[in-house]
Amino acid sequence: MTKHYILHLDPNAEHPWDQCVLRNPMTGERPDLQNAIAQAVGSASGEYLIAVKIEVEVLESSTLPQSKPETRPLAIWKTPVPLAN
């Protein structure tokens, strides 16, 4: 079974959990890989030794800006500017 996800990598993210995010492209939810594996095994209770193969194929990519642009405060006029009526 093939599942499609969007992988967002941002090593400069503010929080560690936002540095590598895997999401469903349709719902935006993070995938529950444990439930997906449990469904593949079946419904019988017990312990299973399993092998999980992950094959990754990049279908499309886009880059994020590497640094945030520097912002500067606006200059404040020291002399009043008359408004036209």
PDB file of C-alpha atoms in Angstrom:
ATOM      1  CA  MET A   1       0.000   0.000   0.000  1.00  0.00           C
ATOM      2  CA  THR A   2       1.341   3.421  -0.941  1.00  0.00           C
ATOM      3  CA  LYS A   3       0.616   6.416   1.270  1.00  0.00           C
ATOM      4  CA  HIS A   4       1.480   9.988   0.366  1.00  0.00           C
ATOM      5  CA  TYR A   5       2.664  12.536   2.927  1.00  0.00           C
ATOM      6  CA  ILE A   6       4.175  15.994   2.919  1.00  0.00           C
ATOM      7  CA  LEU A   7       7.505  16.207   4.736  1.00  0.00           C
ATOM      8  CA  HIS A   8       8.413  19.658   6.035  1.00  0.00           C
ATOM      9  CA  LEU A   9      12.051  20.074   7.114  1.00  0.00           C
ATOM     10  CA  ASP A  10      13.136  23.274   8.828  1.00  0.00           C
ATOM     11  CA  PRO A  11      16.306  22.929  10.941  1.00  0.00           C
ATOM     12  CA  ASN A  12      15.892  26.565  12.022  1.00  0.00           C
ATOM     13  CA  ALA A  13      12.381  26.094  13.409  1.00  0.00           C
ATOM     14  CA  GLU A  14      11.672  27.669  16.774  1.00  0.00           C
ATOM     15  CA  HIS A  15      10.724  24.334  18.406  1.00  0.00           C
ATOM     16  CA  PRO A  16      12.453  20.952  17.928  1.00  0.00           C
ATOM     17  CA  TRP A  17       9.160  19.207  17.109  1.00  0.00           C
ATOM     18  CA  ASP A  18       8.644  21.594  14.165  1.00  0.00           C
ATOM     19  CA  GLN A  19      12.020  20.794  12.566  1.00  0.00           C
ATOM     20  CA  CYS A  20      10.739  17.614  10.896  1.00  0.00           C
ATOM     21  CA  VAL A  21       6.979  17.334  10.322  1.00  0.00           C
ATOM     22  CA  LEU A  22       5.155  14.625   8.378  1.00  0.00           C
ATOM     23  CA  ARG A  23       1.581  15.472   7.327  1.00  0.00           C
ATOM     24  CA  ASN A  24      -1.284  14.034   5.302  1.00  0.00           C
ATOM     25  CA  PRO A  25      -1.601  16.236   2.169  1.00  0.00           C
ATOM     26  CA  MET A  26      -5.409  16.089   2.211  1.00  0.00           C
ATOM     27  CA  THR A  27      -6.191  16.640   5.901  1.00  0.00           C
ATOM     28  CA  GLY A  28      -2.998  18.216   7.227  1.00  0.00           C
ATOM     29  CA  GLU A  29      -2.994  15.746  10.120  1.00  0.00           C
ATOM     30  CA  ARG A  30       0.128  13.996  11.306  1.00  0.00           C
ATOM     31  CA  PRO A  31      -0.058  10.300  10.390  1.00  0.00           C
ATOM     32  CA  ASP A  32      -0.598   7.711  13.101  1.00  0.00           C
ATOM     33  CA  LEU A  33       1.957   5.149  11.969  1.00  0.00           C
ATOM     34  CA  GLN A  34       1.250   2.798  14.887  1.00  0.00           C
ATOM     35  CA  ASN A  35      -2.381   2.387  13.851  1.00  0.00           C
ATOM     36  CA  ALA A  36      -1.422   1.916  10.198  1.00  0.00           C
ATOM     37  CA  ILE A  37       0.963  -0.894  11.172  1.00  0.00           C
ATOM     38  CA  ALA A  38      -1.618  -2.458  13.516  1.00  0.00           C
ATOM     39  CA  GLN A  39      -4.186  -2.504  10.692  1.00  0.00           C
ATOM     40  CA  ALA A  40      -1.685  -4.202   8.396  1.00  0.00           C
ATOM     41  CA  VAL A  41      -0.969  -6.913  11.014  1.00  0.00           C
ATOM     42  CA  GLY A  42      -4.623  -7.685  11.687  1.00  0.00           C
ATOM     43  CA  SER A  43      -6.988  -7.622  14.619  1.00  0.00           C
ATOM     44  CA  ALA A  44      -5.751 -10.613  16.650  1.00  0.00           C
ATOM     45  CA  SER A  45      -4.171  -9.652  19.964  1.00  0.00           C
ATOM     46  CA  GLY A  46      -0.601 -10.696  20.672  1.00  0.00           C
ATOM     47  CA  GLU A  47       2.975  -9.680  20.091  1.00  0.00           C
ATOM     48  CA  TYR A  48       4.441  -9.609  16.621  1.00  0.00           C
ATOM     49  CA  LEU A  49       7.966  -9.355  15.319  1.00  0.00           C
ATOM     50  CA  ILE A  50       7.534  -7.183  12.244  1.00  0.00           C
ATOM     51  CA  ALA A  51       9.710  -5.660   9.552  1.00  0.00           C
ATOM     52  CA  VAL A  52       8.735  -2.238   8.276  1.00  0.00           C
ATOM     53  CA  LYS A  53      10.138  -1.077   4.950  1.00  0.00           C
ATOM     54  CA  ILE A  54      10.076   2.610   4.190  1.00  0.00           C
ATOM     55  CA  GLU A  55      10.759   3.601   0.623  1.00  0.00           C
ATOM     56  CA  VAL A  56      10.904   7.334   0.008  1.00  0.00           C
ATOM     57  CA  GLU A  57      10.501   8.845  -3.447  1.00  0.00           C
ATOM     58  CA  VAL A  58      10.520  12.650  -3.709  1.00  0.00           C
ATOM     59  CA  LEU A  59       7.681  13.605  -6.042  1.00  0.00           C
ATOM     60  CA  GLU A  60       8.043  17.381  -5.766  1.00  0.00           C
ATOM     61  CA  SER A  61      10.100  19.751  -3.667  1.00  0.00           C
ATOM     62  CA  SER A  62      10.309  23.421  -2.840  1.00  0.00           C
ATOM     63  CA  THR A  63      12.831  25.256  -0.720  1.00  0.00           C
ATOM     64  CA  LEU A  64      12.210  27.520   2.234  1.00  0.00           C
ATOM     65  CA  PRO A  65      13.995  30.838   2.656  1.00  0.00           C
ATOM     66  CA  GLN A  66      17.212  30.230   4.580  1.00  0.00           C
ATOM     67  CA  SER A  67      17.017  33.343   6.727  1.00  0.00           C
ATOM     68  CA  LYS A  68      14.311  35.729   7.739  1.00  0.00           C
ATOM     69  CA  PRO A  69      14.619  39.199   6.226  1.00  0.00           C
ATOM     70  CA  GLU A  70      15.830  41.818   8.648  1.00  0.00           C
ATOM     71  CA  THR A  71      13.102  44.260   9.631  1.00  0.00           C
ATOM     72  CA  ARG A  72      13.783  47.820  10.656  1.00  0.00           C
ATOM     73  CA  PRO A  73      11.435  50.309  12.273  1.00  0.00           C
ATOM     74  CA  LEU A  74       9.981  52.986  10.059  1.00  0.00           C
ATOM     75  CA  ALA A  75      11.547  56.445  10.273  1.00  0.00           C
ATOM     76  CA  ILE A  76       9.433  58.956  12.192  1.00  0.00           C
ATOM     77  CA  TRP A  77       9.180  62.463  10.759  1.00  0.00           C
ATOM     78  CA  LYS A  78      10.519  65.080  13.139  1.00  0.00           C
ATOM     79  CA  THR A  79       8.685  67.955  11.451  1.00  0.00           C
ATOM     80  CA  PRO A  80       4.921  67.900  10.918  1.00  0.00           C
ATOM     81  CA  VAL A  81       3.774  67.278   7.354  1.00  0.00           C
ATOM     82  CA  PRO A  82       0.731  69.401   6.396  1.00  0.00           C
ATOM     83  CA  LEU A  83      -2.247  67.490   5.029  1.00  0.00           C
ATOM     84  CA  ALA A  84      -4.018  68.756   1.910  1.00  0.00           C
ATOM     85  CA  ASN A  85      -7.768  69.430   2.273  1.00  0.00           C
TER      86      ASN A  85
END
